[in-house]
XYZ file of C-alpha atoms in Angstrom:
485
model
C 6.477 -29.614 -5.427
C 5.236 -28.584 -8.861
C 5.475 -24.928 -9.747
C 1.943 -23.941 -10.663
C 1.318 -20.284 -11.405
C -0.024 -21.040 -14.862
C 2.421 -18.687 -16.577
C 5.695 -18.927 -14.631
C 8.054 -21.892 -14.552
C 9.742 -20.730 -11.326
C 9.089 -17.922 -8.912
C 9.784 -16.377 -5.542
C 6.953 -14.272 -4.159
C 7.163 -12.299 -0.928
C 3.986 -11.586 1.028
C 4.796 -8.981 3.710
C 1.148 -8.646 4.703
C 1.179 -12.255 5.998
C 4.398 -12.180 8.012
C 4.763 -12.168 11.783
C 7.911 -10.765 13.337
C 9.099 -14.035 14.890
C 8.624 -15.869 11.593
C 10.661 -13.190 9.883
C 13.490 -13.651 12.391
C 13.417 -17.445 11.984
C 14.129 -17.207 8.268
C 17.650 -16.081 9.144
C 18.301 -19.308 11.030
C 16.399 -21.849 8.933
C 16.999 -22.570 5.258
C 13.565 -24.194 4.882
C 11.598 -21.196 3.630
C 8.772 -23.440 2.410
C 7.485 -23.450 5.984
C 7.085 -19.666 5.897
C 3.704 -18.513 4.636
C 5.121 -15.157 3.604
C 7.477 -16.718 1.029
C 6.010 -18.583 -1.927
C 9.069 -20.164 -3.525
C 9.334 -22.659 -6.324
C 12.257 -23.230 -8.621
C 12.306 -26.050 -11.139
C 15.198 -28.375 -10.344
C 15.980 -26.740 -6.987
C 14.620 -26.899 -3.471
C 13.946 -24.040 -1.119
C 16.806 -25.315 1.025
C 19.119 -24.108 -1.749
C 18.683 -20.540 -0.497
C 21.874 -19.531 1.269
C 22.127 -17.151 4.221
C 22.734 -14.058 2.109
C 19.667 -14.777 -0.024
C 17.595 -15.217 3.127
C 19.083 -11.994 4.481
C 17.929 -10.184 1.330
C 14.428 -11.620 1.811
C 14.517 -10.462 5.432
C 15.521 -6.897 4.471
C 12.979 -6.722 1.636
C 10.055 -7.842 3.789
C 11.147 -5.738 6.762
C 11.332 -2.633 4.553
C 7.899 -3.317 3.063
C 6.365 -3.952 6.488
C 7.801 -0.685 7.772
C 6.529 1.203 4.727
C 3.038 -0.275 5.029
C 2.972 0.496 8.763
C 4.023 4.107 8.219
C 2.178 4.679 4.934
C -0.438 7.014 6.401
C 2.144 9.017 8.342
C 4.419 9.172 5.297
C 1.563 10.361 3.096
C 0.516 12.959 5.667
C 4.061 14.270 6.061
C 4.632 14.375 2.304
C 1.370 16.179 1.671
C 2.168 18.748 4.349
C 5.724 19.249 3.124
C 4.632 19.734 -0.488
C 1.954 22.169 0.671
C 4.601 24.145 2.592
C 6.922 24.278 -0.456
C 4.092 25.570 -2.636
C 2.913 27.987 0.064
C 6.366 29.570 0.172
C 6.637 29.592 -3.616
C 3.229 31.126 -4.329
C 3.906 33.860 -1.764
C 7.353 34.456 -3.342
C 9.524 33.595 -0.309
C 9.412 32.951 3.453
C 9.764 36.653 4.306
C 6.916 37.632 2.020
C 4.814 34.769 3.407
C 5.247 36.078 6.948
C 4.351 39.603 5.822
C 1.257 38.336 4.023
C 0.296 36.385 7.149
C 0.508 39.523 9.289
C -1.534 41.456 6.720
C -4.032 38.644 6.301
C -3.172 38.305 2.613
C -1.680 34.804 2.499
C -2.158 33.165 -0.902
C -3.073 29.490 -0.427
C -1.992 26.894 -3.006
C -4.505 24.585 -4.663
C -3.266 21.010 -5.067
C -5.275 20.555 -8.263
C -4.079 23.781 -9.889
C -1.667 24.066 -12.794
C 0.861 25.902 -10.597
C 1.084 23.305 -7.812
C 4.354 21.354 -7.877
C 5.247 18.004 -6.357
C 8.375 17.433 -4.260
C 10.157 16.316 -7.451
C 8.908 19.357 -9.364
C 10.263 21.689 -6.697
C 13.737 20.242 -7.182
C 13.732 21.323 -10.830
C 11.172 24.014 -11.709
C 12.054 24.361 -15.406
C 9.050 24.363 -17.715
C 10.403 24.895 -21.201
C 12.063 22.484 -23.585
C 15.538 23.444 -24.784
C 14.788 25.575 -27.843
C 18.155 24.707 -29.386
C 17.275 20.996 -29.611
C 14.893 20.532 -32.521
C 13.304 17.493 -34.110
C 16.018 15.747 -36.130
C 18.720 16.514 -33.578
C 19.989 13.148 -32.199
C 19.400 14.550 -28.690
C 15.759 15.412 -29.347
C 14.043 12.242 -28.149
C 16.239 12.053 -25.051
C 15.647 15.682 -24.082
C 11.888 15.464 -24.693
C 11.689 12.138 -22.846
C 13.370 13.473 -19.711
C 11.142 16.546 -19.549
C 8.081 14.310 -19.999
C 9.375 11.955 -17.300
C 9.788 14.930 -14.947
C 6.318 16.230 -15.763
C 4.769 12.809 -15.051
C 5.131 13.464 -11.293
C 2.704 16.401 -11.476
C -1.083 16.752 -11.426
C -3.362 16.690 -14.466
C -3.780 20.477 -14.739
C -0.015 21.052 -14.640
C 0.687 18.411 -17.301
C -2.008 19.746 -19.638
C -0.729 23.301 -19.163
C 2.945 22.553 -19.750
C 2.371 20.243 -22.724
C -0.131 22.516 -24.454
C 0.984 26.054 -23.607
C 4.727 25.658 -23.160
C 5.681 22.775 -25.439
C 2.971 23.449 -28.049
C 2.099 19.759 -28.173
C -1.070 17.807 -27.488
C -1.740 16.091 -24.166
C -3.539 12.819 -24.933
C -4.506 12.020 -21.353
C -3.227 11.488 -17.825
C -4.082 8.225 -16.105
C -4.087 6.460 -12.730
C -3.835 2.723 -13.380
C -4.919 -0.214 -11.223
C -2.421 -2.466 -9.427
C -4.259 -5.730 -8.807
C -1.865 -6.821 -6.062
C -2.009 -3.571 -4.086
C -5.720 -3.183 -4.949
C -5.176 0.513 -5.585
C -4.559 2.796 -8.543
C -0.857 3.294 -7.850
C 0.614 3.415 -11.375
C 0.529 6.708 -13.266
C 1.383 7.663 -16.836
C 0.455 10.247 -19.432
C 0.628 10.446 -23.212
C 1.453 13.395 -25.439
C 1.682 13.892 -29.188
C 4.306 15.941 -31.005
C 2.878 16.437 -34.482
C 3.651 18.536 -37.544
C 2.993 18.083 -41.243
C 6.236 16.127 -41.494
C 6.148 13.777 -38.489
C 4.064 12.496 -35.584
C 5.576 11.139 -32.380
C 3.599 9.883 -29.389
C 5.356 9.875 -26.026
C 4.285 7.509 -23.235
C 5.751 8.712 -19.925
C 5.494 6.531 -16.824
C 5.693 8.245 -13.451
C 8.524 7.196 -11.160
C 8.587 6.595 -7.423
C 6.843 9.355 -5.490
C 9.019 10.163 -2.450
C 6.128 9.885 0.034
C 4.153 7.049 -1.540
C 4.610 3.815 0.449
C 3.124 1.633 -2.313
C 5.680 2.916 -4.826
C 8.534 2.179 -2.452
C 7.102 -1.296 -1.777
C 7.302 -1.998 -5.523
C 10.948 -0.919 -5.452
C 11.869 -2.995 -2.372
C 9.944 -6.087 -3.453
C 12.570 -8.547 -4.738
C 9.957 -11.092 -5.799
C 10.551 -12.529 -9.248
C 8.876 -14.686 -11.862
C 10.702 -16.781 -14.419
C 9.070 -17.056 -17.828
C 10.061 -19.969 -20.045
C 12.488 -18.865 -22.742
C 12.502 -15.294 -21.404
C 14.209 -15.207 -18.001
C 13.542 -13.875 -14.519
C 11.705 -10.571 -14.185
C 11.245 -8.340 -11.126
C 7.821 -9.098 -9.638
C 7.129 -5.685 -8.117
C 7.612 -3.881 -11.421
C 5.490 -6.395 -13.355
C 2.680 -5.961 -10.825
C 2.826 -2.183 -11.292
C 2.614 -2.578 -15.077
C -0.452 -4.814 -14.874
C 0.420 -8.433 -14.053
C -2.778 -10.380 -13.389
C -3.127 -12.615 -10.324
C -2.703 -16.322 -11.223
C -2.950 -15.441 -14.904
C 0.229 -13.517 -15.561
C -0.012 -11.795 -18.927
C -3.100 -13.015 -20.841
C -3.254 -11.345 -24.224
C -6.632 -9.810 -23.447
C -8.428 -9.050 -20.180
C -11.965 -8.026 -19.315
C -12.480 -4.284 -19.065
C -13.088 -3.702 -15.354
C -14.727 -0.364 -16.134
C -17.429 -2.149 -18.074
C -20.634 -1.723 -16.054
C -21.775 -5.181 -17.150
C -18.815 -6.720 -15.333
C -19.994 -5.511 -11.949
C -16.707 -3.697 -11.300
C -15.774 -0.043 -11.423
C -12.002 0.017 -11.286
C -9.435 2.102 -13.158
C -7.879 0.438 -16.175
C -4.654 -1.602 -16.000
C -1.546 0.176 -17.329
C -0.221 -2.194 -19.981
C -3.562 -3.126 -21.509
C -5.002 0.410 -21.516
C -1.878 1.977 -23.018
C -1.628 -0.775 -25.630
C -5.203 -0.146 -26.763
C -4.639 3.610 -26.861
C -1.534 3.196 -28.997
C -3.341 0.856 -31.365
C -6.059 3.443 -31.895
C -3.698 6.407 -32.291
C -1.234 4.708 -34.623
C -3.993 3.328 -36.841
C -4.841 6.898 -37.875
C -1.411 7.673 -39.331
C 0.847 5.082 -40.949
C 3.873 7.351 -40.459
C 3.351 7.928 -36.734
C 5.623 6.289 -34.183
C 6.014 6.350 -30.410
C 8.614 6.342 -27.670
C 8.498 5.045 -24.098
C 10.116 6.815 -21.184
C 10.276 7.131 -17.418
C 12.472 8.160 -14.501
C 13.257 5.747 -11.647
C 10.392 3.228 -11.287
C 8.898 4.786 -14.430
C 11.973 3.717 -16.377
C 11.507 0.125 -15.233
C 7.907 0.163 -16.499
C 8.988 1.756 -19.787
C 11.389 -1.080 -20.663
C 9.056 -3.832 -19.419
C 6.243 -2.574 -21.665
C 7.894 -3.798 -24.913
C 8.816 -7.042 -23.147
C 5.119 -7.827 -22.698
C 4.445 -6.716 -26.294
C 6.958 -9.377 -27.352
C 5.207 -12.016 -25.221
C 1.938 -11.175 -26.958
C 3.409 -11.123 -30.448
C 2.436 -7.482 -30.978
C 4.731 -7.062 -33.972
C 2.791 -4.139 -35.441
C 3.247 -2.108 -32.254
C 6.883 -3.135 -31.886
C 7.616 -2.002 -35.446
C 6.282 1.481 -34.613
C 8.305 1.810 -31.403
C 11.059 4.327 -32.128
C 12.930 3.919 -28.856
C 12.956 3.523 -25.081
C 14.612 6.236 -22.968
C 14.986 5.635 -19.237
C 16.598 7.765 -16.529
C 17.905 6.433 -13.213
C 16.207 3.099 -13.938
C 16.632 0.137 -11.537
C 17.432 -3.348 -12.793
C 14.389 -5.294 -13.974
C 15.545 -8.871 -14.644
C 18.372 -11.363 -14.788
C 21.038 -11.894 -17.444
C 18.904 -14.288 -19.477
C 16.092 -11.732 -19.639
C 18.592 -9.087 -20.757
C 19.857 -11.309 -23.571
C 16.280 -12.079 -24.620
C 15.350 -8.389 -24.724
C 18.488 -7.282 -26.564
C 17.751 -9.847 -29.265
C 14.108 -8.771 -29.609
C 14.893 -5.050 -29.567
C 17.487 -5.629 -32.287
C 15.046 -7.642 -34.406
C 12.573 -4.750 -34.353
C 15.246 -2.045 -34.666
C 14.266 -0.477 -31.333
C 16.872 1.728 -29.664
C 17.126 1.550 -25.885
C 19.079 4.218 -23.999
C 19.557 3.902 -20.252
C 20.777 7.197 -18.743
C 22.771 7.036 -15.506
C 24.065 10.149 -13.786
C 27.038 10.047 -11.426
C 26.494 8.173 -8.178
C 22.732 7.770 -8.527
C 22.029 4.743 -6.353
C 18.778 3.597 -8.000
C 20.351 2.198 -11.226
C 22.641 0.167 -8.968
C 19.691 -1.661 -7.364
C 18.635 -4.454 -6.974
C 22.104 -5.939 -6.652
C 23.898 -7.504 -9.571
C 25.513 -10.455 -7.793
C 25.307 -14.242 -7.591
C 22.533 -14.097 -4.975
C 20.041 -11.695 -6.569
C 21.205 -12.110 -10.180
C 19.654 -8.867 -11.472
C 21.479 -7.397 -14.475
C 21.160 -4.364 -16.729
C 21.112 -4.467 -20.519
C 20.878 -1.973 -23.356
C 23.010 1.078 -24.128
C 24.143 2.713 -20.880
C 24.921 6.424 -21.173
C 26.899 7.327 -18.079
C 27.389 11.008 -17.175
C 29.935 12.416 -14.745
C 29.434 15.656 -12.777
C 30.634 17.669 -15.790
C 27.829 16.063 -17.839
C 30.392 14.364 -20.056
C 28.938 11.144 -21.462
C 30.439 7.684 -21.764
C 28.912 4.686 -23.464
C 29.657 1.885 -21.006
C 28.601 -1.711 -20.475
C 27.869 -1.029 -16.801
C 27.945 2.080 -14.626
C 30.972 2.354 -12.271
C 30.563 0.926 -8.769
C 27.665 -1.148 -10.040
C 26.264 -2.143 -6.630
C 26.749 1.287 -4.981
C 27.552 0.221 -1.415
C 31.323 0.050 -1.271
C 33.476 1.098 1.703
C 36.316 1.954 -0.665
C 34.033 4.060 -2.849
C 32.362 6.036 -0.060
C 34.985 8.784 0.307
C 35.349 9.486 -3.463
C 31.544 9.668 -3.771
C 31.336 12.176 -0.907
C 34.090 14.285 -2.482
C 32.202 14.210 -5.776
C 29.015 15.280 -3.944
C 30.910 18.258 -2.485
C 31.935 19.403 -5.960
C 28.345 18.949 -7.166
C 27.273 21.322 -4.397
C 29.927 23.817 -5.489
C 28.813 23.402 -9.110
C 25.258 24.403 -8.151
C 26.588 27.937 -7.575
C 28.842 28.132 -10.633
C 26.899 26.374 -13.406
C 24.623 29.351 -14.294
C 27.703 31.430 -15.181
C 29.141 28.649 -17.335
C 26.019 27.240 -18.998
C 23.433 29.999 -18.722
C 20.436 30.966 -16.542
C 18.436 27.867 -17.539
C 20.791 25.826 -15.350
C 20.354 27.885 -12.185
C 19.536 25.744 -9.141
C 17.141 26.775 -6.397
C 17.892 26.813 -2.689
C 15.725 23.749 -2.114
C 17.845 21.665 -4.502
C 21.015 23.022 -2.901
C 19.765 21.931 0.507
C 18.978 18.556 -1.033
C 22.533 18.342 -2.368
C 23.861 18.764 1.172
C 22.349 15.345 1.889
C 24.723 14.070 -0.770
C 27.664 14.845 1.467
C 26.502 11.872 3.563
C 24.413 9.856 1.057
C 25.702 10.802 -2.421
C 23.287 8.493 -4.248
C 20.138 10.359 -3.175
C 20.473 13.862 -4.724
C 22.162 12.299 -7.755
C 18.790 10.687 -8.538
C 17.002 14.053 -8.841
C 15.680 15.080 -12.278
C 17.827 18.252 -12.479
C 20.987 16.370 -13.380
C 19.227 14.160 -15.913
C 17.652 17.161 -17.659
C 21.081 18.804 -17.761
C 22.635 15.611 -19.121
C 20.194 15.352 -22.040
C 20.789 18.993 -22.966
C 24.558 19.208 -22.561
C 25.509 15.781 -23.914
C 27.244 15.491 -27.249
C 24.895 14.358 -30.000
C 27.409 11.649 -31.006
C 26.292 9.312 -28.192
C 22.838 9.005 -29.773
C 24.058 8.083 -33.236
C 23.906 4.459 -34.489
C 26.674 2.257 -33.103
C 28.824 2.348 -36.234
C 29.033 6.140 -35.916
C 29.709 6.142 -32.170
C 33.041 6.672 -30.472
C 34.573 3.559 -29.004
C 33.326 2.165 -25.734
C 34.260 4.174 -22.638
C 35.421 7.194 -24.648
C 34.238 10.501 -23.180
C 32.256 12.554 -25.670
């Protein structure tokens, strides 16, 4: 069978919306996946029968997870909305005791989801608003620290982002956006842009929002192990490309029709990659000395590093030359080894620095698996931080695939000391590092599942502030690989 997607030489596409339970079970016992409508598989020089049992098991788990998420999406959204409302209700009334007193007195203050004070689940884990005043422009830590705070802010509503960027950071918010995902047929990708400008420099920050804890579509993008192989580039994660703006049956055409154009007969939000590219073109054209950085936490980090990959495909050399760096935090793997080699070469050609922050036992950077069956691999400079926020420059984070029976007990012990640290760190590092009770409760989960609280933004913000500046210097000035700094 010829592989005909117009832009991809080989691919494996999962379609959970078309699967029936019995068909899903049969895939475990039959290697002929071509008979399954929910798997569109084509690999040049290989047949579908080449899929071994473990690969079919991964397909089974991926589709089962997506089916469950789609089935429970409304319930998940309802629960998340209610839980966030409760957290903000307690916060705006100071505490639970005060809330009960206000209820008795009929003076309960009700939160407004669109207000500048309303915080998401992620925002409630780390409520810090201010940038670290000790890290100024020119400090090697500056871009990393600013990027992580922007990545954290990207989870919040428009009013909050505009307030924090303008009033607290004294920068300019250039817009918050909900972008269209053509495959999910919803606006499920979010990002915002800010500008840090003085008489001496101008930096634009593009921050992609990560996975919202109660958003089924976001989790489907994470669990979708579909991939496309581009000639000369490598295999790339399908779910992340779809979130960035991959076009059905077209892939990545250099230009697309503006769906917001009334003459087109459509009224959809813009697509992330194309809209952000046009915005950057316009902004950078006004100042020859301006540059920009890309950032994101979790899923947002995956989108941040895929953005320059598509710029390379389109030959956007002028935009690549103005890209100062890519800073990602808790980012999952986005492609195979060949794609990593391709990107490292292109990033080097355009002198683009790519820092991939990994804290402790965060499970997200260890997914999808890096093994012979899934073949996903990281690339770039990995800054690995232990629970003391000491940084190592490593080729790959320890325990690279997370799930290890031998590693379970040490991870749980480490999670216990992280919980203890939540009480002691304000005395050692100052009041800016104080953790709230909600985060401490969240850390208790780490005693059973260490990789979950380790993914929270608190530890990544701390890492960017407490790290030695040496890890951000050019490679010739860096300590040797694996040296703690």
